[in-house]
Coordinates of C-alpha atoms in Angstrom, one line a residue:
X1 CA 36.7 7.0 -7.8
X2 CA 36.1 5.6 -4.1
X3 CA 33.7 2.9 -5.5
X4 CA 36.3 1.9 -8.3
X5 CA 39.0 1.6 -5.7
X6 CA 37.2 -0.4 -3.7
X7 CA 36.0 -2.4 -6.6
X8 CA 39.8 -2.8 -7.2
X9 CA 40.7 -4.4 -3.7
X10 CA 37.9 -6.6 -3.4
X11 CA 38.2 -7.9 -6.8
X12 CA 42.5 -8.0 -6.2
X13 CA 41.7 -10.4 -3.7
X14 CA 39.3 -12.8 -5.1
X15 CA 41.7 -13.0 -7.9
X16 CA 44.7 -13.9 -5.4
X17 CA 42.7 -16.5 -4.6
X18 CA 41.7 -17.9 -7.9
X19 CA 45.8 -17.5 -8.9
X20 CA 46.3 -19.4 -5.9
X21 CA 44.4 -22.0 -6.7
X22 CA 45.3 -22.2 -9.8
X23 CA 49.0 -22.1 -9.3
X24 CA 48.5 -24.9 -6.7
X25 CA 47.0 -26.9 -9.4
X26 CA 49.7 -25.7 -11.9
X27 CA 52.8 -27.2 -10.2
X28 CA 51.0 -30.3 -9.3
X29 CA 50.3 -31.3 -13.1
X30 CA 46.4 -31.1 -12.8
X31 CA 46.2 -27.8 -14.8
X32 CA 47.1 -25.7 -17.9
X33 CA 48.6 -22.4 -17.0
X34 CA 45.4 -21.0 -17.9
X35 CA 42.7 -18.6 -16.0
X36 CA 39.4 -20.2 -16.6
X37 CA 37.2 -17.4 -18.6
X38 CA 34.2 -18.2 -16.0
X39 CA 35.9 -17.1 -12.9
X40 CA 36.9 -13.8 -15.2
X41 CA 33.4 -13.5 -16.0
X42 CA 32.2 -13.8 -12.7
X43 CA 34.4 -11.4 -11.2
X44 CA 33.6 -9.2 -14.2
X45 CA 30.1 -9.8 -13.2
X46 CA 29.4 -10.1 -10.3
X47 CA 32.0 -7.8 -8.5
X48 CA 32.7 -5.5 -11.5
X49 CA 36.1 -6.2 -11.6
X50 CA 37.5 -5.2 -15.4
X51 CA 38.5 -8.3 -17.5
X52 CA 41.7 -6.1 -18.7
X53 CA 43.2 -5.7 -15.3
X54 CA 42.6 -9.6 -14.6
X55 CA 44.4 -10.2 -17.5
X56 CA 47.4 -8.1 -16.4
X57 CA 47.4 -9.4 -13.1
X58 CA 47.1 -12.9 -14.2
X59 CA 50.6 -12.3 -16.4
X60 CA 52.2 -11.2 -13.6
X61 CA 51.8 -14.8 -12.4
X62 CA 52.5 -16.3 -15.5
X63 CA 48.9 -17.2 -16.4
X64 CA 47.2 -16.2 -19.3
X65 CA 43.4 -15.8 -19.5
X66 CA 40.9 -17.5 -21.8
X67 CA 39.4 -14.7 -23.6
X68 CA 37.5 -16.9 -25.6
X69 CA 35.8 -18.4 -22.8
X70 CA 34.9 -15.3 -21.1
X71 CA 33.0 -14.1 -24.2
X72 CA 31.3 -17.4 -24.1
X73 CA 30.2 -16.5 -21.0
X74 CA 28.8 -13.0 -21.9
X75 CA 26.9 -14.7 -24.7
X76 CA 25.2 -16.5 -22.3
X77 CA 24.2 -13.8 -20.1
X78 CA 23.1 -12.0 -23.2
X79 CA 21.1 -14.7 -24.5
X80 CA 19.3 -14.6 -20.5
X81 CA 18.7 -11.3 -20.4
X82 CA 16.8 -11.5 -23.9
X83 CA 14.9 -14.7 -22.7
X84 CA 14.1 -12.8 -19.7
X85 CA 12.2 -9.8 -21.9
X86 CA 9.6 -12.2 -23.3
X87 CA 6.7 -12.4 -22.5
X88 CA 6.3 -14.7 -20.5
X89 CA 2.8 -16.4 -21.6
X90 CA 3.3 -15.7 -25.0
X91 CA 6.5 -18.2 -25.3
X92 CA 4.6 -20.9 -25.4
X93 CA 2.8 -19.6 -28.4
X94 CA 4.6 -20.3 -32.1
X95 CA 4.6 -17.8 -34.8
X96 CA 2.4 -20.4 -36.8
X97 CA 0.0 -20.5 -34.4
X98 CA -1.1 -16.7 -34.3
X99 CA -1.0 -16.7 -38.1
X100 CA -3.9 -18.9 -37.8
X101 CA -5.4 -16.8 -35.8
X102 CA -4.8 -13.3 -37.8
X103 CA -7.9 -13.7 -40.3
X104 CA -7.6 -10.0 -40.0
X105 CA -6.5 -6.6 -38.3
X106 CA -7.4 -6.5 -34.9
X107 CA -9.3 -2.9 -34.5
X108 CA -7.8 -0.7 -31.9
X109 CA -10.5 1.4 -30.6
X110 CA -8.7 2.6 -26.8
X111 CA -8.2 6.0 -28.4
X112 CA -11.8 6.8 -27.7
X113 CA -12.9 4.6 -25.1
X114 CA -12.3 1.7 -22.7
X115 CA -15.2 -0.3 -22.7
X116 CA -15.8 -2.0 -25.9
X117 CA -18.7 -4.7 -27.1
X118 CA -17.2 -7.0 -29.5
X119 CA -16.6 -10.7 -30.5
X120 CA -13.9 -13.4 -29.6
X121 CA -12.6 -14.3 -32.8
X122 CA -9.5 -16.2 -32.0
X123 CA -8.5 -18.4 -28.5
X124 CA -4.9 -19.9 -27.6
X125 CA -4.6 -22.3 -24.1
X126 CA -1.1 -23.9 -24.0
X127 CA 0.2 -22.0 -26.9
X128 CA -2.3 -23.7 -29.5
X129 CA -5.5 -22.2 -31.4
X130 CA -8.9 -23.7 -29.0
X131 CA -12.9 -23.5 -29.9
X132 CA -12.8 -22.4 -26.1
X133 CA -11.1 -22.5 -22.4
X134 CA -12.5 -23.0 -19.3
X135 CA -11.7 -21.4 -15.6
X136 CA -8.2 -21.9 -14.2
X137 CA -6.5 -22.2 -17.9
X138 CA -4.3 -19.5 -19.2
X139 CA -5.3 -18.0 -22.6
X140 CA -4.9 -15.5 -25.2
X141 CA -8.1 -14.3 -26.7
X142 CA -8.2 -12.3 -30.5
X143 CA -11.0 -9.8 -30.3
X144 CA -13.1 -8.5 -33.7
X145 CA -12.1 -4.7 -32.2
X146 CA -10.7 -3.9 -28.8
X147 CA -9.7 -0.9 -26.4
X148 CA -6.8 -2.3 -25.2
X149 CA -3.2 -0.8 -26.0
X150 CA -0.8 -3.6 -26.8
X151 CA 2.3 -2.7 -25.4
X152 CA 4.4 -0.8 -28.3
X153 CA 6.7 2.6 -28.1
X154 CA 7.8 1.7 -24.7
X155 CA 4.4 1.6 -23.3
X156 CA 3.0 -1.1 -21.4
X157 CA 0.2 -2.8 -22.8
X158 CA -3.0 -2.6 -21.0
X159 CA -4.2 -5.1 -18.5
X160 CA -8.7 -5.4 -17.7
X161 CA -11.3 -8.3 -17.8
X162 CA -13.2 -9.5 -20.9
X163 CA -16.6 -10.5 -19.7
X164 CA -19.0 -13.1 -21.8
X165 CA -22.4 -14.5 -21.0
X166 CA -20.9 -17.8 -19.8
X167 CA -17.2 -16.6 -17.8
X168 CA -14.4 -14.1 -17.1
X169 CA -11.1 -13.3 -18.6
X170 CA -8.6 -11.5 -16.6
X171 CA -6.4 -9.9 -18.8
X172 CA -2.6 -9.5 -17.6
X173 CA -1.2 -8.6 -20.4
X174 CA -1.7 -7.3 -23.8
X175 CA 0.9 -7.3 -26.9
X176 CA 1.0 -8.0 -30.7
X177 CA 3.3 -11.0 -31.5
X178 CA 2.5 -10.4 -35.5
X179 CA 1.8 -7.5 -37.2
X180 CA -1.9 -6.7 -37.3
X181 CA -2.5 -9.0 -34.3
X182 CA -3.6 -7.5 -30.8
X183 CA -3.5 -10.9 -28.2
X184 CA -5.5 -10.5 -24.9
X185 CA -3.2 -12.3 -22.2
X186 CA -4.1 -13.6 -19.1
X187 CA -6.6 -16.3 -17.6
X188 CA -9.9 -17.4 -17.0
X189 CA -11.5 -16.6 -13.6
X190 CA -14.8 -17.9 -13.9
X191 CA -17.1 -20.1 -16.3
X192 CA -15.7 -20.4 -20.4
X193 CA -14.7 -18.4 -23.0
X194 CA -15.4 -19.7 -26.6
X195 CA -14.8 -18.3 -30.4
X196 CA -17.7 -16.6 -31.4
X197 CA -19.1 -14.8 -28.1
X198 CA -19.6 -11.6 -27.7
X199 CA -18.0 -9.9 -24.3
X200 CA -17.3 -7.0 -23.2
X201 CA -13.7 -5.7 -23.3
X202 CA -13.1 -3.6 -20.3
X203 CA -9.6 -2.1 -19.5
X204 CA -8.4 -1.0 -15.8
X205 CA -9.1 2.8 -16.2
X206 CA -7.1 3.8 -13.3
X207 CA -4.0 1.8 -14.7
X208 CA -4.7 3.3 -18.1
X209 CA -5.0 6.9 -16.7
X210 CA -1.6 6.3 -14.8
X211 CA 0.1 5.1 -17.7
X212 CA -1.1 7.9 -20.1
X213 CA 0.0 10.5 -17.6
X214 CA 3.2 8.8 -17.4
X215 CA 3.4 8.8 -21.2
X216 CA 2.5 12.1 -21.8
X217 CA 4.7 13.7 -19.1
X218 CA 7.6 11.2 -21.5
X219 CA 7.0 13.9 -24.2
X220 CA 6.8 16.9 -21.8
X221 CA 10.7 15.5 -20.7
X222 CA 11.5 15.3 -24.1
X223 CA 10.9 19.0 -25.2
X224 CA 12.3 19.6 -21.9
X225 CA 15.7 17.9 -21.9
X226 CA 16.0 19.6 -25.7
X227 CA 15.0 23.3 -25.0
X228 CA 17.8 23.2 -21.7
X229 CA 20.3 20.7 -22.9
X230 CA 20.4 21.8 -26.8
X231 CA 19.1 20.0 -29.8
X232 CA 21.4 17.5 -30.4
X233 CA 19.4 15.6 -27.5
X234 CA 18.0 12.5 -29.3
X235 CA 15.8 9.8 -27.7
X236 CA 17.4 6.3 -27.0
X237 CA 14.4 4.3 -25.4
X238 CA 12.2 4.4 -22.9
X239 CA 9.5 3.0 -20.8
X240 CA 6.2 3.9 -20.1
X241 CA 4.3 1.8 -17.2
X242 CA 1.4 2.8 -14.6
X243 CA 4.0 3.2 -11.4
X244 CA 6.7 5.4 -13.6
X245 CA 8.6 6.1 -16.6
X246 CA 11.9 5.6 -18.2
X247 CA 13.7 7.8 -20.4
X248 CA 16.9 7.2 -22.5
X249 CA 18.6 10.2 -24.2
X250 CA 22.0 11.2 -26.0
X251 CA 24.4 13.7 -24.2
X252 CA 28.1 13.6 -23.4
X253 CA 27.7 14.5 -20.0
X254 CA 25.8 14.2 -16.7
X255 CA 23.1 16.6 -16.0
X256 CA 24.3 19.0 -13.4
X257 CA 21.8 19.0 -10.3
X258 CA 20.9 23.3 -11.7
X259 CA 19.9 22.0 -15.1
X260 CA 17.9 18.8 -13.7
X261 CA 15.5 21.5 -11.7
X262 CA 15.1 23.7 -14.9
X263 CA 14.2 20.7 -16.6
X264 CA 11.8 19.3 -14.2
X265 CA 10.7 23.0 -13.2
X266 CA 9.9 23.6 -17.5
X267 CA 8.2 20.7 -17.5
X268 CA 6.0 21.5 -14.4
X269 CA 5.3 24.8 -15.9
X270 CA 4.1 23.6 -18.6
X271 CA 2.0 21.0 -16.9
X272 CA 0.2 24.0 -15.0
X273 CA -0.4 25.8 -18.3
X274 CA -2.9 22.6 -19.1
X275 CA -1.3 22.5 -23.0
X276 CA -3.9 20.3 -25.3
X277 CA -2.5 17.6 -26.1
X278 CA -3.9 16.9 -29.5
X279 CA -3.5 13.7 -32.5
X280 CA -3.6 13.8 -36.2
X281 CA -3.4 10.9 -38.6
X282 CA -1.0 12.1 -41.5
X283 CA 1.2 10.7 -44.1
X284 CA 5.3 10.3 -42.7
X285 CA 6.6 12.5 -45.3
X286 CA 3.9 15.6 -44.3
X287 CA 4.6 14.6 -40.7
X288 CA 8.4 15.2 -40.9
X289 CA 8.0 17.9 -42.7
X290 CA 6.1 19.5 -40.3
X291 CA 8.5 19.1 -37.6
X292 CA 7.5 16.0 -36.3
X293 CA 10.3 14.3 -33.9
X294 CA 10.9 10.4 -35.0
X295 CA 14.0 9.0 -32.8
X296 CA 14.0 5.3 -32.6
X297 CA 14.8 5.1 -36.4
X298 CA 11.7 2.9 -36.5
X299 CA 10.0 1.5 -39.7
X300 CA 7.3 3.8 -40.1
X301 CA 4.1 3.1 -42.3
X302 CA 3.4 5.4 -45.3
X303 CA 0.6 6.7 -42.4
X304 CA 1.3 7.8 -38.8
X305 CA -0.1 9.2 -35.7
X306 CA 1.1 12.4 -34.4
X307 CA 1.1 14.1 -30.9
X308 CA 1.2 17.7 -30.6
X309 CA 1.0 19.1 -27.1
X310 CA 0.9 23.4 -27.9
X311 CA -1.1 26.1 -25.8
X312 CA -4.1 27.4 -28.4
X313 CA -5.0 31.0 -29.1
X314 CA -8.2 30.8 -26.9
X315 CA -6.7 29.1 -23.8
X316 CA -5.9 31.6 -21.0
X317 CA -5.0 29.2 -18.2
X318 CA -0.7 30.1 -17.8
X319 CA 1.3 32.0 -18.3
X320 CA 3.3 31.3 -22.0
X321 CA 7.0 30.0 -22.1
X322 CA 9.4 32.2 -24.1
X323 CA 11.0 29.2 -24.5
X324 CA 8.3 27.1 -26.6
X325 CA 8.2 29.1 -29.5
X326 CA 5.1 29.2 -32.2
X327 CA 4.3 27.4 -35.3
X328 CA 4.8 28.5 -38.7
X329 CA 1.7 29.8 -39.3
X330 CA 1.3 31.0 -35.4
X331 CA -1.9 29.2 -34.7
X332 CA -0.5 27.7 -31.5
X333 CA 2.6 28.0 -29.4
X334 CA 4.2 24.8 -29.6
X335 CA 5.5 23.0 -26.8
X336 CA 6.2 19.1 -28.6
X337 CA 5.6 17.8 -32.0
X338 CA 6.3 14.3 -31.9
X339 CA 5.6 11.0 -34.1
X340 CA 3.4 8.5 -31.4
X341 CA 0.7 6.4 -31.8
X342 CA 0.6 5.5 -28.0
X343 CA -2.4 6.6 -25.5
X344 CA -1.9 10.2 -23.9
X345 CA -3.7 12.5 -21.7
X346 CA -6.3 15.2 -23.4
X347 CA -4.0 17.9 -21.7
X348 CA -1.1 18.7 -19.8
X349 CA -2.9 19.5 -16.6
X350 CA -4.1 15.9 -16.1
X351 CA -1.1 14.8 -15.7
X352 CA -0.7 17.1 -12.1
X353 CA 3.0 16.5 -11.6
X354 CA 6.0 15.6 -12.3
X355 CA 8.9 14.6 -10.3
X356 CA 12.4 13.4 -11.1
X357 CA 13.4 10.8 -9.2
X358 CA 17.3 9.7 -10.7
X359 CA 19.8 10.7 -13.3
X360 CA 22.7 8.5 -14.7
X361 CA 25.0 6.9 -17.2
X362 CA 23.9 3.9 -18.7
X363 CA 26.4 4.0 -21.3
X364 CA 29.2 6.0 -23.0
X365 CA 27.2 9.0 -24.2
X366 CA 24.0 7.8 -23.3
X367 CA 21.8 8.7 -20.1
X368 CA 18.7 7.8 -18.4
X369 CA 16.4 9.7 -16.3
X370 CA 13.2 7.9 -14.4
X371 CA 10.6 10.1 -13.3
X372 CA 7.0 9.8 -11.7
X373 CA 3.8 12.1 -12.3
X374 CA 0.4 12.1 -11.1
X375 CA -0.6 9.5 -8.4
X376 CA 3.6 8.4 -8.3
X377 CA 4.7 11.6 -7.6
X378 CA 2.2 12.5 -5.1
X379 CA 3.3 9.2 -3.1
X380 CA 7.0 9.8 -3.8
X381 CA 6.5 13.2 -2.3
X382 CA 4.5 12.0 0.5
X383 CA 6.7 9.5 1.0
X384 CA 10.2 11.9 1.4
X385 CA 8.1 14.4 3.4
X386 CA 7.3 11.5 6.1
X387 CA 10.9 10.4 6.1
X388 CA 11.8 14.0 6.4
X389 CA 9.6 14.0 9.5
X390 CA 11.1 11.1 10.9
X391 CA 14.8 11.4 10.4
X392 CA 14.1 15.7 12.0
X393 CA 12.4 13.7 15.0
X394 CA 15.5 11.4 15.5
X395 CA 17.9 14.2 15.2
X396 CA 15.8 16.5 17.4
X397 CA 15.6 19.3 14.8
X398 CA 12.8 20.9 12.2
X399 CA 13.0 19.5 8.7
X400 CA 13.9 23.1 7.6
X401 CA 17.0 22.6 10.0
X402 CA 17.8 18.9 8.8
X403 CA 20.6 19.6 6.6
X404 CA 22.5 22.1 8.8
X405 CA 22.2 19.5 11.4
X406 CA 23.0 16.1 9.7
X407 CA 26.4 18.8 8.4
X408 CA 27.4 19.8 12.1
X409 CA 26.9 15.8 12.8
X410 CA 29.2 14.6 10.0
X411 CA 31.7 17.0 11.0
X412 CA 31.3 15.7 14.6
X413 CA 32.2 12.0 12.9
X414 CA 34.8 13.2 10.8
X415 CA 36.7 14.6 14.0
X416 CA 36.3 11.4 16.2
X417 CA 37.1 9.3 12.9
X418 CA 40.6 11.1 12.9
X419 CA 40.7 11.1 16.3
X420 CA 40.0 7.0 16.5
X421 CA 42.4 6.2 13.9
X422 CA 45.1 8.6 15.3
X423 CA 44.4 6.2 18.4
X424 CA 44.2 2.9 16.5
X425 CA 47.8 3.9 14.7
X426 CA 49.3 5.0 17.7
X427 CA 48.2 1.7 19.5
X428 CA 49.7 -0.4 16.5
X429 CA 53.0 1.3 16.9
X430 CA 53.4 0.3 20.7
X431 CA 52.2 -3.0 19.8
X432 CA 54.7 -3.3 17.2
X433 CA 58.0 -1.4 19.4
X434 CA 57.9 -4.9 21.5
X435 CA 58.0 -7.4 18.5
X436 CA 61.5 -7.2 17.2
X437 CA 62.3 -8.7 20.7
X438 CA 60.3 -12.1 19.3
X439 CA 62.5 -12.2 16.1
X440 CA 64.2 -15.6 15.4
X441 CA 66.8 -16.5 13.0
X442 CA 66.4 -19.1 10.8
X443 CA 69.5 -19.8 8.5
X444 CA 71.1 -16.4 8.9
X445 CA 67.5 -14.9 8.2
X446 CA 65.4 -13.0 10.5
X447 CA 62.1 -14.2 11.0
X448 CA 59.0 -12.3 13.2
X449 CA 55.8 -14.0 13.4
X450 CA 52.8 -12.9 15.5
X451 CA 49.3 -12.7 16.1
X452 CA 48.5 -9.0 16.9
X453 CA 45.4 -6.5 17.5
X454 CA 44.4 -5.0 14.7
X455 CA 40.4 -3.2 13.7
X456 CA 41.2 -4.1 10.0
X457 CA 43.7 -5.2 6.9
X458 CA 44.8 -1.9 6.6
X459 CA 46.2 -1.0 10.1
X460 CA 47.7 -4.6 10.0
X461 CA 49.7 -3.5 6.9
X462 CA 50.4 -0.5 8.0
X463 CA 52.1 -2.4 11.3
X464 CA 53.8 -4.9 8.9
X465 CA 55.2 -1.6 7.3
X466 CA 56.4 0.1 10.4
X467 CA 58.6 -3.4 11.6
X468 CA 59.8 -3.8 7.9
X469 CA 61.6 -0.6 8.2
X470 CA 62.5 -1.2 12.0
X471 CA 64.4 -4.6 11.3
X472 CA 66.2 -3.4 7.8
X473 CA 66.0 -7.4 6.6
X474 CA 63.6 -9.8 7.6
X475 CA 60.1 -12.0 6.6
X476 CA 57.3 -10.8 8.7
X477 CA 54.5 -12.6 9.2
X478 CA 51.6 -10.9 10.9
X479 CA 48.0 -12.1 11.9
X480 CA 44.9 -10.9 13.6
X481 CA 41.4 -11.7 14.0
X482 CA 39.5 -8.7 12.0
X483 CA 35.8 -8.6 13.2
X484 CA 35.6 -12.5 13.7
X485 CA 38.0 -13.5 10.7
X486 CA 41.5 -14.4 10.4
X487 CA 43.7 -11.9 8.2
X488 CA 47.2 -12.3 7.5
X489 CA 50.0 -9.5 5.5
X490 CA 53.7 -10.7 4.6
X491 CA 56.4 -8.8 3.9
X492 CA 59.7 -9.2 2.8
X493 CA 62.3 -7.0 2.6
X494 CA 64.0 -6.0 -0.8
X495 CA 67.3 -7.8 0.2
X496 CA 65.8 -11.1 0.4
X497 CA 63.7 -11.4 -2.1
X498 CA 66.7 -12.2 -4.9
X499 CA 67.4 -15.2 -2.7
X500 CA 63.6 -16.8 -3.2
X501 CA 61.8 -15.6 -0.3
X502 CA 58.1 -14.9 -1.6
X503 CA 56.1 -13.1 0.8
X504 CA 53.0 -14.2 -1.8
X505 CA 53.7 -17.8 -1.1
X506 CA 54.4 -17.8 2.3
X507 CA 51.2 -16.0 3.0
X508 CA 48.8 -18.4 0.7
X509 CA 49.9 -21.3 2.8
X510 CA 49.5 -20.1 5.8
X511 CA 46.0 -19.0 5.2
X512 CA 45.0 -22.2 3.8
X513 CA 45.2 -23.5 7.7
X514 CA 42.9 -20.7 8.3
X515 CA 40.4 -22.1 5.6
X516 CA 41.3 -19.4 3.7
X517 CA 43.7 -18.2 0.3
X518 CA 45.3 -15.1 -0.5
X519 CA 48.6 -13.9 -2.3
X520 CA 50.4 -11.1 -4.0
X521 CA 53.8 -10.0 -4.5
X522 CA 56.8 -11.4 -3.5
X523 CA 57.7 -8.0 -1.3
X524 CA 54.3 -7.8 0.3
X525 CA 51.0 -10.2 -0.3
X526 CA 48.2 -10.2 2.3
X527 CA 45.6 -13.7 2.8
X528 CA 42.3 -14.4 4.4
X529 CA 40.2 -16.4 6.4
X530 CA 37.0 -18.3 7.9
X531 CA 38.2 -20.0 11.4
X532 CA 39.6 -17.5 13.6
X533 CA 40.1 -20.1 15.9
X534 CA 42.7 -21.4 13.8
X535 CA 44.7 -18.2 13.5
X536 CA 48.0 -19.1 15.7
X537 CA 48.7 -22.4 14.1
X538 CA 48.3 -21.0 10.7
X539 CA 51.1 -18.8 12.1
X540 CA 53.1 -21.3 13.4
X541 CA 53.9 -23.1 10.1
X542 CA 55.7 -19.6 8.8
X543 CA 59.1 -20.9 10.3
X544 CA 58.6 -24.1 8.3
X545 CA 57.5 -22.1 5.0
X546 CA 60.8 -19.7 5.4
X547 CA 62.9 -23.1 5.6
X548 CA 61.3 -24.1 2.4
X549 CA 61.7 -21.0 0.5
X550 CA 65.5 -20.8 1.5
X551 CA 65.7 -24.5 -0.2
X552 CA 63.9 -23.9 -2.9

């Protein structure tokens, strides 16, 4: 609610000043009474500022907004976020041109191994099939069988060397732009590659190891998040790299911090029970059937690959989970059943630990958790114990005495907060007891213009406020220089308003001296600024302004 609000009054003001603008431009002739649906889009996007309340403030002003052109603009961003996801050496490859290079399936063999001997039987260097590359070129390189994962399910592909008798490949990135096709990204470090070689296909083991850790401790999350938040938890996406994972589910609500640690401390249990984690290669229909979890709605083949993590009859490391339930024919107690054909670990203890690291919306119904195990975790955890250290040390405490501490110091801030703005308010009213002496009448009106000491917007409102009450019928005009920038409020008092005196325009020109814009209401409008310097003379014009809006 505090971040909306403040959402609110920033975007409130950078719309005054686009209404300013525009209205300026309005009663000149050089513009339709029309809010351009880029500046909606970039307050919408860049300051969060909701298109509907633009709209509503715009109407006020007699604008309307163009709609049309806002969606445009949303199109666009769209259309550059899904640019963006590509791969990025892959673009410059056609569809055509890796269907001349899929002669056949590629073989994945990175279940069983990551060091393969096989043959290049396909090459692309600037998106076109090639006999062979040299060093320095980028490439994608076919192979007859391969142990590298191309990134599918949410799992990164893998990333290794291919080595031949006559050069290097480093391999970046791995995906399948056509069905069938495995393509070896990335370029060549040394000597030539050419169709026909044989090399050796070697992926980075350590990545690999941290990916399947991450991917298996996915699943563990999975059964997790369902056994503590119900059932109706359904996957939504998810990402599986070397460094963390991502995870995507259904459920109306946040997770409360209580359930997040049974989660996390369900999953970790089961981690130390060292669960096999074990594949079979079924038909769909058996696999369902079965129990087998399918949640992207994917097209499956008539054959898939499941992944069954369950404790066996024979394993006695752990202590069982009442909550994980047996199979049918109690062979095993189950843990997660799902449909995968990613790479995992060979059981649950590999994976060492997990750790949580955020929870949140992402959409209406729809949340995200991101998490690290293994390696990640251990450096998150190292990481939060040496800030621990660090922040006990600064506060002069014990890291077991941290939070009582950092509450007692709070409490400290919150009293001299109260105490500072209790001073700052009580300075403002003196301040403001000797400024009805400065009035001045201009055509029966009373005027009050001055540049005052304020420590923000808000106490020079709140000052404005004080003399609007004091002088019963007036235009006030306040300024002051708010950590190195001019600000400016306006006011004007009910009984004048009727008779054309706009606090909103008054304000807007006077900030324009400033090099600044503003606006509001015709009873109260505040303005802003970039040359302090320039703060009195943008208050001297207000007279002027006043004999201006009496004539008009």
């Amino acid at each position: 609610e505090q971040r909306f609000g403040e959402t609110l009054e920033t975007g409130v003001e950078l719309l005054d000043q686009i209404i300013a603008r525009q209205v300026d431009a309005q009663e000149s002739g050089g513009s339709s009474p029309l809010l351009a649906g880029r500046d909606v889009f970039k307050l919408y996007d860049t300051y969060g500022f909701p298109p509907d309340i633009t709209r509503d403030i715009a109407r006020e002003h007699g604008l309307q907004v163009d709609l049309e052109g806002f969606e445009r603009e949303m199109e666009a961003q769209r259309e550059r976020g899904r640019a963006s996801a590509k791969f990025g050496l892959s673009d410059a490859a056609s569809p055509e041109a890796y269907q001349t290079l899929a002669t056949g399936e590629s073989r994945f063999t990175g279940y069983d191994s990551l060091r393969e001997e096989t043959v290049v039987i396909g090459l692309l260097a600037g998106g076109a099939p090639v006999e062979r590359a040299s060093k320095g070129q980028q490439v994608e390189v076919v192979l007859r069988e391969t142990p590298f994962y191309a990134e599918a399910g949410g799992q990164v592909g893998d990333t290794g060397q291919l080595r031949g008798p006559l050069g290097v490949v480093r391999i970046t990135e791995t995906h399948s732009p056509i069905q069938g096709l495995i393509a070896h990204a990335g370029e060549v470090t040394d000597g030539e590659i050419a169709v026909g070689e044989s090399v050796e296909a070697a992926v980075d083991a350590t990545r690999r190891d941290d990916v399947v850790r991450n991917h298996t401790g996915t699943h563990l999350l999975n059964a997790a998040l369902r056994k503590v938040l119900g059932p109706h938890v359904r996957q939504a996406g998810s990402l599986v790299a070397p460094d963390r994972l991502r995870f995507d589910f259904s459920h109306p609500s946040a997770v409360t911090p209580a359930e997040l640690q049974e989660i996390q401390a369900l999953v970790n249990d089961t981690i130390m029970a060292n669960l096999s984690v074990t594949h079979a290669t079924m038909p769909y229909k058996e696999a369902v059937d079965q129990g087998a979890l399918a949640f992207f709605g994917e097209k499956y083949g008539d054959t898939v690959r499941t992944c069954r993590i369950a404790r066996r009859p024979d394993s006695q490391r752990g202590r069982p989970r009442p909550e994980s339930g047996r199979s049918e024919n109690g062979d095993d107690e189950l843990f997660s059943f799902e449909l995968c054909a990613g790479t995992h670990a060979r059981a649950t203890g590999e994976i060492g630990l997990l750790h949580v690291e955020s929870e949140g919306s992402i959409a209406a119904g729809t949340r995200r958790i991101e998490a690290v195990t293994g390696r990640g975790a251990d450096g998150a955890l190292t990481q939060r114990h040496v800030l621990l250290e660090s922040l006990a040390q600064q506060l002069q405490t014990s890291p077991a005495e941290l939070t009582r501490r950092v509450a007692s110091l709070l409490e400290d801030l919150d009293q001299e907060r109260k105490r500072a703005s209790s001073m700052e308010r009580d300075l403002a009213r003196r301040q403001a007891e000797a400024l009805p002496a400065q009035a001045q009448t201009i055509n029966g009106v009373t005027v009050l213009t001055a540049q005052v000491s304020a420590a923000s917007p808000d106490a020079l409102r709140e000052m404005a406020g004080w003399l609007k009450e004091r002088l019963g019928s007036a235009v006030i005009v306040l300024g002051a220089d708010v950590n190195g920038k001019p600000s400016f409020v306006a006011m004007v008092t009910d009984d004048l308003t009727p008779k054309g005196y706009h606090a909103g325009n008054i304000v807007r020109e006077v900030a324009k001296v400033a090099d600044g814009g503003g606006g509001g209401r015709a009873e109260v409008a505040h303005a802003g600024g970039k040359d302090a310097s320039k703060l009195q003379q943008a208050l001297e014009l207000v007279p002027r302004l006043v004999e201006q809006e009496q004539g008009s």
